[in-house]
Tab-separated table of C-alpha atoms and ligand atoms in Angstrom:
chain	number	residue	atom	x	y	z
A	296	UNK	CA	6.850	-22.486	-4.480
A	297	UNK	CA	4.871	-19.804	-6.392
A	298	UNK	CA	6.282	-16.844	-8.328
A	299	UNK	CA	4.279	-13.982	-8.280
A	300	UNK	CA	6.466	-11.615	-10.502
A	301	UNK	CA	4.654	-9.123	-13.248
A	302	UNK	CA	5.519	-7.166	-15.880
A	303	UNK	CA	3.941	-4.024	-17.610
A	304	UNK	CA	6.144	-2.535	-20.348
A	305	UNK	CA	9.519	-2.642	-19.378
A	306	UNK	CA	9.061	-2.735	-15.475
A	307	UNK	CA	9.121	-5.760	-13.497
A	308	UNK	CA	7.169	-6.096	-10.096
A	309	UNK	CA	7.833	-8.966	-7.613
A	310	UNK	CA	3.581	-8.905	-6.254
A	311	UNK	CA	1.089	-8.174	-8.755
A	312	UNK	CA	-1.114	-6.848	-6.226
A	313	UNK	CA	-1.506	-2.422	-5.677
A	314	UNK	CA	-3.826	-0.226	-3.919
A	315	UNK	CA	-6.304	1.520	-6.415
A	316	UNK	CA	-5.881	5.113	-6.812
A	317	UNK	CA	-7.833	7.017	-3.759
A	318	UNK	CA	-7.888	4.037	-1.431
A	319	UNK	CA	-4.574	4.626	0.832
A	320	UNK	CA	-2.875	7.226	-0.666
A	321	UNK	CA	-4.014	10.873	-0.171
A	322	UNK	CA	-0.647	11.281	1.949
A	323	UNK	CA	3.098	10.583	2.008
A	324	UNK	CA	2.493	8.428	5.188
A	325	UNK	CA	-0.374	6.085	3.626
A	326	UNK	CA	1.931	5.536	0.303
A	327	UNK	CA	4.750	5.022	2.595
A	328	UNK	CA	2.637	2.122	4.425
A	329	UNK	CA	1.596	0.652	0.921
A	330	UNK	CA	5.234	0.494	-0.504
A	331	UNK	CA	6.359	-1.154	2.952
A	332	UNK	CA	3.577	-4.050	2.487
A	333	UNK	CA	4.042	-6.832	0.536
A	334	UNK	CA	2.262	-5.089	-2.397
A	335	UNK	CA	4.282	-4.884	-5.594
A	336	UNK	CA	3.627	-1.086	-6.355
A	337	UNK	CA	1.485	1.309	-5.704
A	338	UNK	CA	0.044	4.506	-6.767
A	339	UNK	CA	-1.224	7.941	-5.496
A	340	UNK	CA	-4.489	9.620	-5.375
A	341	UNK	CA	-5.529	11.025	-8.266
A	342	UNK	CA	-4.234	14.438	-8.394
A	343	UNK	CA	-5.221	17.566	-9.542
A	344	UNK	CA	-3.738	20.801	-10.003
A	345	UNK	CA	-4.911	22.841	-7.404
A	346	UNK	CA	-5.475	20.862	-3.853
A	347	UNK	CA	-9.137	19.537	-2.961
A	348	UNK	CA	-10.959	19.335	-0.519
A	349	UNK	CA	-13.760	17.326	-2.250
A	350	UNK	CA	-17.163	16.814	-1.325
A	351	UNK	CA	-18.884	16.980	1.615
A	352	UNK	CA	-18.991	14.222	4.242
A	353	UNK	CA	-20.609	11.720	4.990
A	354	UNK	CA	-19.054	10.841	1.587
A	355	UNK	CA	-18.048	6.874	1.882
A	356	UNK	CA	-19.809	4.150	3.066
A	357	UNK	CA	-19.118	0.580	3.866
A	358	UNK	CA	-22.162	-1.767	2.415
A	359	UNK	CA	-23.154	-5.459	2.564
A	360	UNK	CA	-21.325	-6.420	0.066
A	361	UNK	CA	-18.893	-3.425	-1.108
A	362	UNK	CA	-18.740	0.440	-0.912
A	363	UNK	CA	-20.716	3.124	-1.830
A	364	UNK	CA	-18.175	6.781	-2.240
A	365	UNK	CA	-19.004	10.655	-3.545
A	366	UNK	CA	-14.933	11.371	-2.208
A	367	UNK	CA	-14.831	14.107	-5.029
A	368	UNK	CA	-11.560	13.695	-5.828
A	369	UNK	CA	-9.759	15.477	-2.326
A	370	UNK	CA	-6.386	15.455	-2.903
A	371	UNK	CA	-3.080	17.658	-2.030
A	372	UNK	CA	-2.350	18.935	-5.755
A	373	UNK	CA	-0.688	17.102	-8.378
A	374	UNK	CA	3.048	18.400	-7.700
A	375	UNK	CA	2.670	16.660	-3.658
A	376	UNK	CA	1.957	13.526	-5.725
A	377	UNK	CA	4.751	14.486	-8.132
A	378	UNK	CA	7.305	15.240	-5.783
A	379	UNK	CA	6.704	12.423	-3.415
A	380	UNK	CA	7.411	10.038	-6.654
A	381	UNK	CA	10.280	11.551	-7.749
A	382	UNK	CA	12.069	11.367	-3.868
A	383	UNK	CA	10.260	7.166	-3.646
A	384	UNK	CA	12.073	6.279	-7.220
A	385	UNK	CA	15.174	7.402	-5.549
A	386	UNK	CA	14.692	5.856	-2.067
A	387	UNK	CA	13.209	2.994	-3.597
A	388	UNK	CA	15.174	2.436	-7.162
A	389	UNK	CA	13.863	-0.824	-7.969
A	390	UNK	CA	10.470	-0.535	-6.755
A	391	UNK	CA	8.265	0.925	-10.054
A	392	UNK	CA	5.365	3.671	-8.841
A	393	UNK	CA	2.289	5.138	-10.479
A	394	UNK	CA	1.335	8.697	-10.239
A	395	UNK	CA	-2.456	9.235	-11.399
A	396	UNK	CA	-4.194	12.658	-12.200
A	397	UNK	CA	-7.561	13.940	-12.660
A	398	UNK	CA	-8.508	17.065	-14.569
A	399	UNK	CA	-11.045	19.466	-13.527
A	400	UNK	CA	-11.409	20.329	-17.250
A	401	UNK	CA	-9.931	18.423	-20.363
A	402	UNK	CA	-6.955	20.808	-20.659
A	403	UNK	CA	-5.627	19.895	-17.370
A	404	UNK	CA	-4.481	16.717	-18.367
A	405	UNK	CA	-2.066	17.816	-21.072
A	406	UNK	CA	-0.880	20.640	-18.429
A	407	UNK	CA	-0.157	18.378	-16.358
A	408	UNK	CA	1.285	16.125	-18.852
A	409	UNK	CA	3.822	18.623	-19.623
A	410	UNK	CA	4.838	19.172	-16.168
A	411	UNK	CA	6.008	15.445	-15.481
A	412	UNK	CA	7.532	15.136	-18.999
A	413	UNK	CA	10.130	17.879	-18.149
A	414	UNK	CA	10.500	16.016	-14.537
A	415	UNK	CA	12.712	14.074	-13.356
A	416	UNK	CA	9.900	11.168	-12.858
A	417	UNK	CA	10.848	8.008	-14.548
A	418	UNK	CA	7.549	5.722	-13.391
A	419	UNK	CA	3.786	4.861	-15.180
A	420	UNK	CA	1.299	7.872	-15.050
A	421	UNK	CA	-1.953	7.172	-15.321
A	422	UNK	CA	-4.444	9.491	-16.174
A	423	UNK	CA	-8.120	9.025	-14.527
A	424	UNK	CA	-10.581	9.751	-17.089
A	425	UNK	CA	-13.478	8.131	-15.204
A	426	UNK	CA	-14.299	9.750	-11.955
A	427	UNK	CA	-18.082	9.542	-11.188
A	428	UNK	CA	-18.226	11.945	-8.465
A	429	UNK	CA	-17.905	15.582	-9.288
A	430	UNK	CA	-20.805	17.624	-9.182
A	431	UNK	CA	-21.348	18.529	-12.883
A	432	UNK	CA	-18.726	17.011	-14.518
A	433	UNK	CA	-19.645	13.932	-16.850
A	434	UNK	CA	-16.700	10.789	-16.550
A	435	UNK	CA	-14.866	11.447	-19.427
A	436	UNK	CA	-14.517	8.188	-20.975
A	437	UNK	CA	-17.800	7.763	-21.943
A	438	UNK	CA	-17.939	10.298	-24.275
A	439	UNK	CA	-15.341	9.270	-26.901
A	440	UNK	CA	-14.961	12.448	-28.688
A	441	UNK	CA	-13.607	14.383	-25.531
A	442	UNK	CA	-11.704	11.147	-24.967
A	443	UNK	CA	-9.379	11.867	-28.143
A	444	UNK	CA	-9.113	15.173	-27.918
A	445	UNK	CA	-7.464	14.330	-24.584
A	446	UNK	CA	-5.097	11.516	-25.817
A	447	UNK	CA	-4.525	13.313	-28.836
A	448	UNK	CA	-3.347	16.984	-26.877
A	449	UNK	CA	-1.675	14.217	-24.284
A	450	UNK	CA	0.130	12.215	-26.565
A	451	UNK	CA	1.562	15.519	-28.256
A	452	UNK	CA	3.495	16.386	-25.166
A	453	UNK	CA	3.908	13.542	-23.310
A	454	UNK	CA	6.795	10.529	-23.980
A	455	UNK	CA	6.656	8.470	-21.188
A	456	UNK	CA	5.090	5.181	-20.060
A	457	UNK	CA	0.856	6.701	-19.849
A	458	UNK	CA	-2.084	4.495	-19.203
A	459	UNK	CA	-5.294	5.651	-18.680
A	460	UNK	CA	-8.020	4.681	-15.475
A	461	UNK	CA	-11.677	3.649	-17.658
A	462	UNK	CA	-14.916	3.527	-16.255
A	463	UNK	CA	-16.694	0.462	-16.600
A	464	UNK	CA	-18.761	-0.345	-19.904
A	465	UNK	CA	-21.630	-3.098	-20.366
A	466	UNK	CA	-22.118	-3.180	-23.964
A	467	UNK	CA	-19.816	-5.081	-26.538
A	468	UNK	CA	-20.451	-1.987	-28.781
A	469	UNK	CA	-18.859	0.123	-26.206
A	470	UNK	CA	-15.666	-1.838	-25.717
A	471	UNK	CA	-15.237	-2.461	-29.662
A	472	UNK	CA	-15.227	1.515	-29.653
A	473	UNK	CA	-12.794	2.473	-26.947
A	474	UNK	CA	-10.761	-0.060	-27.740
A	475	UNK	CA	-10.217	0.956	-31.310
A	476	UNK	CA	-9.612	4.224	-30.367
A	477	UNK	CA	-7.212	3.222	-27.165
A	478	UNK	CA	-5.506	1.086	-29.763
A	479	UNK	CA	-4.065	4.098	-31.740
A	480	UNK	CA	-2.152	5.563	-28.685
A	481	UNK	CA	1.631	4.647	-27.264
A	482	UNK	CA	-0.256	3.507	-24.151
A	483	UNK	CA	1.502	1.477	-22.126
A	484	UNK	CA	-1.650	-0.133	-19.793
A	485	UNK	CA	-4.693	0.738	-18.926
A	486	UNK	CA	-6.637	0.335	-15.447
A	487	UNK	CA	-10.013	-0.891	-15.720
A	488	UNK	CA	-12.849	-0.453	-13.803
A	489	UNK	CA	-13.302	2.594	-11.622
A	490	UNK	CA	-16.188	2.281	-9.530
A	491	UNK	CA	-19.527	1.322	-10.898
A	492	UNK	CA	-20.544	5.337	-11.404
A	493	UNK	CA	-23.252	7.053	-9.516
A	494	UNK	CA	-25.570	3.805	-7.823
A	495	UNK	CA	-27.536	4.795	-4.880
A	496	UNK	CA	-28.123	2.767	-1.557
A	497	UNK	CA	-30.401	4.063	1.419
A	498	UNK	CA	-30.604	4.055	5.165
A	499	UNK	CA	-33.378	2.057	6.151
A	500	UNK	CA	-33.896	2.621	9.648
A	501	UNK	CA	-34.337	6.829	8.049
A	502	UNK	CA	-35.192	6.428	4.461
A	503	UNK	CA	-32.507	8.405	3.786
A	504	UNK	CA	-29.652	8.510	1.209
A	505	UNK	CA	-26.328	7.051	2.605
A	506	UNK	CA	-24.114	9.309	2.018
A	507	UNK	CA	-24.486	13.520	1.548
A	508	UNK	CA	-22.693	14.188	-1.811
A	509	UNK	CA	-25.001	14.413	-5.033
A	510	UNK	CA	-28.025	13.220	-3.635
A	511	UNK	CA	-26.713	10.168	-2.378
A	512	UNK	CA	-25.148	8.804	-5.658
A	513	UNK	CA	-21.868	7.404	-5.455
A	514	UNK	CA	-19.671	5.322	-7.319
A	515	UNK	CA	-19.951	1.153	-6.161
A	516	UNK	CA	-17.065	-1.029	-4.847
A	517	UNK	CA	-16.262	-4.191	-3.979
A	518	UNK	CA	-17.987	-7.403	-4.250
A	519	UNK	CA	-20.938	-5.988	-6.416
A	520	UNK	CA	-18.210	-4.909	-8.579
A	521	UNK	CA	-16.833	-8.549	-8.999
A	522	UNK	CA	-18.555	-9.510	-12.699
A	523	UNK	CA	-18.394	-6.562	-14.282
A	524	UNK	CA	-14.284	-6.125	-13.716
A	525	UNK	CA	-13.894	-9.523	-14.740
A	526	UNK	CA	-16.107	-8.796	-18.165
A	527	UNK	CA	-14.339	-5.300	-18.599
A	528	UNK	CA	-10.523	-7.025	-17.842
A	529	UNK	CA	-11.896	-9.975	-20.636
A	530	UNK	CA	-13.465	-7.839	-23.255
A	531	UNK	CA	-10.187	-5.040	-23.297
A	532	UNK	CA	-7.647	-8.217	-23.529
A	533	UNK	CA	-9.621	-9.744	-26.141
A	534	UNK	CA	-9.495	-6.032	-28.159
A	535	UNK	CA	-6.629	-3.984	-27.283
A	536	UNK	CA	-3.216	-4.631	-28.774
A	537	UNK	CA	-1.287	-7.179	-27.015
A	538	UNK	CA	1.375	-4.614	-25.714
A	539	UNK	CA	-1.096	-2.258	-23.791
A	540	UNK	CA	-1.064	-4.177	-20.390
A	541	UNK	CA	-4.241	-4.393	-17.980
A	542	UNK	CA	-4.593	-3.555	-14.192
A	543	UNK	CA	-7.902	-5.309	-12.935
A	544	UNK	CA	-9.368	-3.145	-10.426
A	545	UNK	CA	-13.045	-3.453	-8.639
A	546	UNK	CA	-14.684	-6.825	-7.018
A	547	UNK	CA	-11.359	-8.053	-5.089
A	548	UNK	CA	-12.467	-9.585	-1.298
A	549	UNK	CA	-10.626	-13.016	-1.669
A	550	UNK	CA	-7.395	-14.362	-3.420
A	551	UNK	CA	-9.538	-16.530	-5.614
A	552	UNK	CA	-11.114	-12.644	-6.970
A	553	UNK	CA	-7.199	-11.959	-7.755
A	554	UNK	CA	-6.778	-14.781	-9.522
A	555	UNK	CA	-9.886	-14.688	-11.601
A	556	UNK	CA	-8.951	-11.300	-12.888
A	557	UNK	CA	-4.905	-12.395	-13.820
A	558	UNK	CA	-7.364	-15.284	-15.719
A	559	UNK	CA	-9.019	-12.667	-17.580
A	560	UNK	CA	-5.710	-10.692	-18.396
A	561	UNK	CA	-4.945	-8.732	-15.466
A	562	UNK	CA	-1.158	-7.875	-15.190
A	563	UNK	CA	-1.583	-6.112	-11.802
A	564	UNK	CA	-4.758	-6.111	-9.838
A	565	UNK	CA	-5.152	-2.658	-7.449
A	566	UNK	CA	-7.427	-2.791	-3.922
A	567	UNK	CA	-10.490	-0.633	-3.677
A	568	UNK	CA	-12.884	-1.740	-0.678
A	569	UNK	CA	-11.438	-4.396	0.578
A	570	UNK	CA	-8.010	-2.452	1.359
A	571	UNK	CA	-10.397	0.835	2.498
A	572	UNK	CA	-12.303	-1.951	5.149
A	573	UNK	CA	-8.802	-4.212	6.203
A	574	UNK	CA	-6.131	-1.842	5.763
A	575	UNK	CA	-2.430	-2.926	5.271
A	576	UNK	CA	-3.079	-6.286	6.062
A	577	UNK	CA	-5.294	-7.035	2.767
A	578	UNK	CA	-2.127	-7.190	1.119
A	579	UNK	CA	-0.449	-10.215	2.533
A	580	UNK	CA	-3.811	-11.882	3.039
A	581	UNK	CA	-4.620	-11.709	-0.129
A	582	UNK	CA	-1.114	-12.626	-1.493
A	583	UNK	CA	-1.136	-16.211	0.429
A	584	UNK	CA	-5.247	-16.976	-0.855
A	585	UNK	CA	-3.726	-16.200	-4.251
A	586	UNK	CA	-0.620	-18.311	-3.896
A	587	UNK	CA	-2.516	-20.821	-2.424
A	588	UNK	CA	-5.317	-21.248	-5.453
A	589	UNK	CA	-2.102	-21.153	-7.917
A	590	UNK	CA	-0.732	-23.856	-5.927
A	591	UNK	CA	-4.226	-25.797	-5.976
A	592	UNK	CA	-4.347	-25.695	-9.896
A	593	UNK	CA	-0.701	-26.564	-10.115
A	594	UNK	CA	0.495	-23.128	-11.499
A	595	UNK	CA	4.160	-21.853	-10.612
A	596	UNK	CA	3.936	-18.389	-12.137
A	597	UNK	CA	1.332	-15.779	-13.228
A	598	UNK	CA	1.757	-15.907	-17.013
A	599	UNK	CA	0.908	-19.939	-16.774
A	600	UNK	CA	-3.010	-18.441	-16.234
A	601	UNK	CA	-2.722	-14.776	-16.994
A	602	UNK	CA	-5.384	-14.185	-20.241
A	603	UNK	CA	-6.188	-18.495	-20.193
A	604	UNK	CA	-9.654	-17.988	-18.999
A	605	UNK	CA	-11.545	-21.019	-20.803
A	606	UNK	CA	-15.277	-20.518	-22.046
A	607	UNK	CA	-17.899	-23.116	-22.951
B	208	SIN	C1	-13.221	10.278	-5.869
B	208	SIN	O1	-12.293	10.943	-5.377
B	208	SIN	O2	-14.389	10.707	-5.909
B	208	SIN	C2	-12.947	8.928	-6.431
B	208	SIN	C3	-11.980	9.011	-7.542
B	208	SIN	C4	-12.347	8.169	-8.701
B	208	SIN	O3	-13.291	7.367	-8.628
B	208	SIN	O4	-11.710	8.299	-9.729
C-alpha cells in the first residue's frame, strides 16, 4: 500500500496531483468536477479583475506531442473565483484550494491582494506572473525589477499563505537570480513552469499558423514541456529556501512524468494538456501509474523520493 499524502506549509493533501490553473476551471461546474476526482486540490483560473473574454478563437490546439494555447487569460473576474473559494472551504473544510490571479497591469496584483486579505478566504493564492499570451504585455517574471516591485507592494498588504506561478527559465544565471530574490519573500510555494511562452506550430496541409491569436504564437504544453519542468522543479529546490514548497507543472502524460517531478522536488504536481485532452479521468489514471512506479521502486510514501533525484 502506497501513501500519497502532501504537504505545503501547514496544509495537508491526501493526492498530490491538481489541475493547473486555466485547464478545468473557468467555472463553478469544472472546479466542482476537479474537487469530486481523486485529485488532492485544485485551483481556479487565473483571475482578473474585470471578466475576460480573451483572445480570439481558434486559440488552443492539441499537437503531436502537447498543446499549443493564445487563451488570453478569459476568465469570470477575480471575486467569481473568490467567492466560489470562500463557499468550497466551507462545503469542503478539509479539502485545501488555490485561488490564482493575473494582473492586467502590476498594480492589480496588490488590489487584488487586498481584497482577499480582508476576506474570509483561508486557502493558498497564487499569483500568475507568467502568462505568455496577452497581446502587449511582457510575462512578468522575466523582468526582475517589475517582479519586486510586485512582491514588495504584495507582501505589504497581504498575510496569508502566497506563492507565485513562474515562467520557465533555461539559464543557471536566471534561476540563481529569481531565486535570490524569491528567497526574501514569506512565500509559501511557488508553481513552476507555465507554458513554454510564445512557440509557434503550423498547419501543413495550409501553411498556416495554428491557432489565430498573436500571429500564431502560443504558449507550449505537454510532453515537449517534460525536460524543461523537470530542470526548472530541480534548479528552484536546489536554490530556494527549504520552506518555500514547489508545484511541478508542464510535461505530465504518464505516472512515471509525476513521479519524476516529486524526484526533482515537486510537492504537488498540477495537469495542463493531458487533463485539457482526457478530462476527469487523467486524475485517477494517473494516480494508479504513479502508485504503481512507487510500488516498483519499493517506496511507501512521497517524501521517501520527493527532492532524491540522483546525478552522475
Ligand atoms: C491564458 O489564459 O492565456 C493562459 C494563462 C497562463 O498561461 O497563465
Amino acid at each position: 500500500m502506497v501513501n500519497l499524502r502532501t504537504t505545503i506549509g501547514p496544509y495537508t493533501f491526501d493526492n498530490p496531483l491538481m489541475n493547473a490553473s486555466g485547464v478545468h476551471c473557468m467555472t463553478a461546474a469544472e472546479l466542482d468536477e476537479v474537487a469530486a476526482s481523486v485529485a488532492g486540490t485544485l485551483v481556479t483560473k487565473s483571475g482578473t479583475p474585470a471578466a475576460r473574454d480573451g483572445n480570439p478563437a481558434p486559440r488552443y490546439a492539441a499537437l503531436t506531442l502537447g498543446s499549443i494555447n493564445s487563451m488570453g487569460l478569459p476568465n469570470k473576474g477575480f471575486a467569481y473565483y473568490l467567492d466560489y473559494a470562500i463557499k468550497f472551504q466551507q462545503t469542503h473544510p478539509t479539502q485545501p484550494i488555490f485561488l490564482s490571479i493575473a494582473g492586467t497591469g502590476p498594480a492589480d496584483y496588490a488590489e487584488m491582494a487586498k481584497t482577499i486579505q480582508a476576506s474570509d478566504f483561508t486557502g493558498l493564492t497564487e499569483f500568475n506572473l507568467s502568462c505568455p499570451n496577452v497581446p502587449g504585455k511582457p510575462q512578468i517574471a522575466y523582468d526582475l525589477e517589475t517582479t519586486e516591485q510586485i512582491l514588495d507592494d504584495l507582501f505589504k498588504v497581504f498575510k496569508k499563505p502566497a506563492g507565485i506561478k513562474l515562467p520557465p527559465f533555461f539559464d543557471l544565471a536566471q534561476f540563481d537570480a529569481m531565486a535570490a530574490l524569491l528567497n526574501r519573500y514569506p512565500l509559501t510555494f511557488i508553481n513552476s513552469i507555465n507554458s513554454l511562452g510564445n512557440g509557434l506550430m503550423i498547419d501543413t496541409a495550409t501553411d498556416t499558423a495554428l491557432i489565430r491569436p498573436k500571429g500564431g504564437f502560443g504558449g507550449i504544453g505537454g510532453a515537449y514541456a517534460k525536460p524543461i519542468a523537470l530542470a526548472n522543479v530541480r534548479a528552484f529546490r536546489q536554490r530556494l529556501r527549504p520552506d518555500i514548497a514547489i508545484i511541478g507543472t508542464g510535461g505530465v502524460t504518464t505516472g512515471r512524468d509525476v513521479y519524476e517531478l516529486i524526484l526533482c522536488g515537486a510537492s504537488l504536481v498540477s495537469l495542463g494538456t493531458v487533463l485539457q485532452e482526457e478530462g476527469i479521468p487523467a486524475f485517477a489514471r494517473l494516480t494508479s501509474e504513479l502508485e504503481a512506479e512507487m510500488t516498483a521502486k519499493g517506496y511507501a510514501t512521497l517524501d521517501e523520493f520527493k527532492g532524491q533525484l540522483k546525478t552522475l
